[in-house]
């Protein structure tokens, strides 16, 4: 959520000369996405009509070795008509280049805004977009292990530590340990897997009114249980920011929207309550780790891990009724 | 250099409905300017052709009482054809409104990029733009005391403290105390005063090739010795980032450019070496204060105060020859 690498305008202009996009007209560092440096840039355009792009420099959080997977995925989805911004090849055909000693890509700008309090109509459209994405990846040939998946949660909890978890909320360590064991024991390993977005929060869906105009920030995309993607989405969309449930119509609309473009088997539907608990554990743990390891006075926003604790409690208490 | 206040898209759309600018199409938090929150936004435009703006929310650094001065100044300069972005009035004629409990303005977007290593031609154009700005403010009726001016430097040094200054560089406290006394003793109080930008660093000049397309970030503008503005600009443009002098042609081009649009009296020219020392003291002290009071691990860029110490030493050693 910051610009980590300052790119001098002259260096940026040189970099852009490698593409058929005209000359640099404007460049603003933007505060969004995971730990990358992003610039919203405008050029005169290949046709002189003006064009806009996001220039992304990949900082340490995104492994360089994963970039070909991400970029091929964006291309695949864009080619199938999904509102996903493809990265541009330069004049030599390269998509992943180097800028300021970091891997860098020039990505098409998409209009649309990220809603903070989605309506049911917006949730329906977003669920439908996820279903369409899952259809489109059915023939995608690449895969990537989920480095924030089930197998990693015990380790993440250990790295947060007993003292750290107790500082967030007394009793949290014991409760998380017990819940994690339970979720691991019942995890539905036999459900269909595919490439998933794994982080389709409202932040990562661009909309104009009730239309989805963009699905962005695929840097957690990986191979995992397909319907886990919908569980992650539910845990991110169906609650108010403080972790209390929003209007139940939101969660219902997400799933109804998904079903307009992708089927859900009985087994997938039955697994949603447990997968949603898993999604809460994953985001609670990554937020807890950041919370414990970020100085309180640092000028980055620490996301409250307890918001996910409240969601987790709600899923545990509500069970199947959460997805009725 | 961050987005301090997150504005939910729905709240932003409501705010924009107060203007005749069409509907919100895109909004990206941008990392620039003094301690304000800035969004680069796109709307469908009053005419449906699309329009772009900077939405600024004023955080604590800009005093609310100063906003009418700044906004009237932008308007005055834009009306005189300067490339200065005016703030838009809403449907009721208000320019300064409230958003997320902060004063907020919608400002026209200007194209152009900020150069990091200006060429002599670019320095000449920027100097000329400052001269044109000084002509344009000759009949500007408002004023504002310089709250970072000569009168404040002793206090700023005290607030940095002996220990803090010594931590930056051994001996710095004593050298700054002596230099400050000398600059205060010789300050040319009788030179013409006017409204000045007071912070016209390369960051705050937008350019396309060698043309100035924007003068921005007037939030230090104040009434002070007019040619002090040129001294500030010289101290910011004529050096390499590490504080060593850049090509002497840059400093010469700034002043030659200024003289294409605004005269310099003999007294003003003679005062430049001392005023440039004053400019170095001002930026050294504000950077030193931030340096001392910002945790080293905070994710904001601390600007190195020593870059200004090296410039100050250079001005002291070079004397009149710096402006020959």
GROMACS .gro file of N, CA, C and O in nm, chain A residues 259-297:
model
  156
  259UNK      N    1  -2.360  -1.919  -0.930
  259UNK     CA    2  -2.433  -2.029  -0.995
  259UNK      C    3  -2.490  -1.990  -1.132
  259UNK      O    4  -2.530  -2.078  -1.207
  260UNK      N    5  -2.493  -1.863  -1.163
  260UNK     CA    6  -2.538  -1.824  -1.298
  260UNK      C    7  -2.431  -1.858  -1.402
  260UNK      O    8  -2.460  -1.867  -1.520
  261UNK      N    9  -2.306  -1.874  -1.359
  261UNK     CA   10  -2.198  -1.899  -1.455
  261UNK      C   11  -2.122  -2.028  -1.429
  261UNK      O   12  -2.046  -2.074  -1.514
  262UNK      N   13  -2.138  -2.087  -1.311
  262UNK     CA   14  -2.064  -2.208  -1.278
  262UNK      C   15  -2.147  -2.293  -1.183
  262UNK      O   16  -2.201  -2.241  -1.086
  263UNK      N   17  -2.152  -2.421  -1.208
  263UNK     CA   18  -2.227  -2.509  -1.119
  263UNK      C   19  -2.159  -2.527  -0.984
  263UNK      O   20  -2.039  -2.500  -0.969
  264UNK      N   21  -2.238  -2.569  -0.885
  264UNK     CA   22  -2.186  -2.609  -0.754
  264UNK      C   23  -2.242  -2.746  -0.725
  264UNK      O   24  -2.365  -2.765  -0.725
  265UNK      N   25  -2.156  -2.843  -0.699
  265UNK     CA   26  -2.208  -2.976  -0.665
  265UNK      C   27  -2.261  -2.973  -0.521
  265UNK      O   28  -2.230  -2.881  -0.444
  266UNK      N   29  -2.334  -3.079  -0.488
  266UNK     CA   30  -2.387  -3.091  -0.352
  266UNK      C   31  -2.271  -3.094  -0.251
  266UNK      O   32  -2.277  -3.033  -0.145
  267UNK      N   33  -2.166  -3.167  -0.288
  267UNK     CA   34  -2.051  -3.181  -0.198
  267UNK      C   35  -1.981  -3.046  -0.179
  267UNK      O   36  -1.937  -3.012  -0.068
  268UNK      N   37  -1.971  -2.968  -0.286
  268UNK     CA   38  -1.908  -2.836  -0.276
  268UNK      C   39  -1.990  -2.744  -0.185
  268UNK      O   40  -1.936  -2.676  -0.098
  269UNK      N   41  -2.119  -2.745  -0.207
  269UNK     CA   42  -2.207  -2.661  -0.126
  269UNK      C   43  -2.198  -2.701   0.022
  269UNK      O   44  -2.189  -2.615   0.109
  270UNK      N   45  -2.195  -2.833   0.046
  270UNK     CA   46  -2.189  -2.882   0.185
  270UNK      C   47  -2.058  -2.843   0.252
  270UNK      O   48  -2.051  -2.828   0.375
  271UNK      N   49  -1.952  -2.826   0.171
  271UNK     CA   50  -1.821  -2.795   0.228
  271UNK      C   51  -1.803  -2.646   0.258
  271UNK      O   52  -1.709  -2.608   0.329
  272UNK      N   53  -1.890  -2.563   0.205
  272UNK     CA   54  -1.871  -2.417   0.219
  272UNK      C   55  -1.854  -2.370   0.363
  272UNK      O   56  -1.763  -2.289   0.391
  273UNK      N   57  -1.934  -2.420   0.459
  273UNK     CA   58  -1.915  -2.369   0.597
  273UNK      C   59  -1.774  -2.395   0.651
  273UNK      O   60  -1.713  -2.306   0.710
  274UNK      N   61  -1.722  -2.514   0.627
  274UNK     CA   62  -1.588  -2.544   0.677
  274UNK      C   63  -1.481  -2.466   0.599
  274UNK      O   64  -1.386  -2.414   0.657
  275UNK      N   65  -1.498  -2.456   0.467
  275UNK     CA   66  -1.401  -2.382   0.386
  275UNK      C   67  -1.399  -2.234   0.426
  275UNK      O   68  -1.293  -2.170   0.425
  276UNK      N   69  -1.516  -2.182   0.462
  276UNK     CA   70  -1.521  -2.041   0.507
  276UNK      C   71  -1.447  -2.025   0.639
  276UNK      O   72  -1.379  -1.923   0.661
  277UNK      N   73  -1.457  -2.126   0.726
  277UNK     CA   74  -1.377  -2.121   0.850
  277UNK      C   75  -1.227  -2.121   0.815
  277UNK      O   76  -1.149  -2.047   0.875
  278UNK      N   77  -1.191  -2.203   0.718
  278UNK     CA   78  -1.051  -2.207   0.673
  278UNK      C   79  -1.007  -2.072   0.619
  278UNK      O   80  -0.898  -2.023   0.650
  279UNK      N   81  -1.093  -2.010   0.537
  279UNK     CA   82  -1.061  -1.877   0.482
  279UNK      C   83  -1.037  -1.777   0.595
  279UNK      O   84  -0.942  -1.698   0.591
  280UNK      N   85  -1.121  -1.783   0.698
  280UNK     CA   86  -1.104  -1.691   0.812
  280UNK      C   87  -0.971  -1.716   0.882
  280UNK      O   88  -0.902  -1.622   0.922
  281UNK      N   89  -0.937  -1.843   0.898
  281UNK     CA   90  -0.810  -1.877   0.964
  281UNK      C   91  -0.693  -1.819   0.884
  281UNK      O   92  -0.603  -1.757   0.938
  282UNK      N   93  -0.698  -1.838   0.751
  282UNK     CA   94  -0.589  -1.789   0.665
  282UNK      C   95  -0.572  -1.638   0.678
  282UNK      O   96  -0.459  -1.589   0.694
  283UNK      N   97  -0.682  -1.562   0.672
  283UNK     CA   98  -0.667  -1.416   0.676
  283UNK      C   99  -0.643  -1.367   0.819
  283UNK      O  100  -0.570  -1.270   0.840
  284UNK      N  101  -0.701  -1.436   0.917
  284UNK     CA  102  -0.671  -1.399   1.055
  284UNK      C  103  -0.521  -1.414   1.081
  284UNK      O  104  -0.457  -1.324   1.138
  285UNK      N  105  -0.464  -1.527   1.036
  285UNK     CA  106  -0.322  -1.552   1.066
  285UNK      C  107  -0.229  -1.455   0.993
  285UNK      O  108  -0.134  -1.405   1.053
  286UNK      N  109  -0.258  -1.426   0.866
  286UNK     CA  110  -0.166  -1.334   0.797
  286UNK      C  111  -0.178  -1.193   0.855
  286UNK      O  112  -0.079  -1.122   0.869
  287UNK      N  113  -0.301  -1.155   0.890
  287UNK     CA  114  -0.317  -1.023   0.954
  287UNK      C  115  -0.253  -1.020   1.092
  287UNK      O  116  -0.194  -0.920   1.131
  288UNK      N  117  -0.268  -1.129   1.167
  288UNK     CA  118  -0.210  -1.135   1.301
  288UNK      C  119  -0.057  -1.122   1.292
  288UNK      O  120   0.005  -1.047   1.367
  289UNK      N  121   0.001  -1.194   1.194
  289UNK     CA  122   0.147  -1.187   1.178
  289UNK      C  123   0.192  -1.044   1.148
  289UNK      O  124   0.286  -0.993   1.209
  290UNK      N  125   0.121  -0.978   1.055
  290UNK     CA  126   0.156  -0.839   1.022
  290UNK      C  127   0.136  -0.748   1.142
  290UNK      O  128   0.214  -0.657   1.168
  291UNK      N  129   0.028  -0.773   1.216
  291UNK     CA  130  -0.006  -0.690   1.333
  291UNK      C  131   0.105  -0.699   1.437
  291UNK      O  132   0.152  -0.599   1.491
  292UNK      N  133   0.148  -0.822   1.463
  292UNK     CA  134   0.249  -0.847   1.566
  292UNK      C  135   0.384  -0.788   1.523
  292UNK      O  136   0.459  -0.737   1.606
  293UNK      N  137   0.409  -0.789   1.391
  293UNK     CA  138   0.542  -0.749   1.343
  293UNK      C  139   0.549  -0.610   1.280
  293UNK      O  140   0.652  -0.574   1.225
  294UNK      N  141   0.441  -0.533   1.287
  294UNK     CA  142   0.444  -0.397   1.234
  294UNK      C  143   0.440  -0.300   1.351
  294UNK      O  144   0.352  -0.310   1.436
  295UNK      N  145   0.538  -0.208   1.359
  295UNK     CA  146   0.532  -0.110   1.468
  295UNK      C  147   0.400  -0.032   1.461
  295UNK      O  148   0.353   0.002   1.352
  296UNK      N  149   0.341  -0.005   1.578
  296UNK     CA  150   0.211   0.062   1.583
  296UNK      C  151   0.217   0.200   1.519
  296UNK      O  152   0.117   0.251   1.469
  297UNK      N  153   0.336   0.261   1.517
  297UNK     CA  154   0.345   0.397   1.463
  297UNK      C  155   0.390   0.399   1.317
  297UNK      O  156   0.412   0.504   1.260
   0.00000   0.00000   0.00000
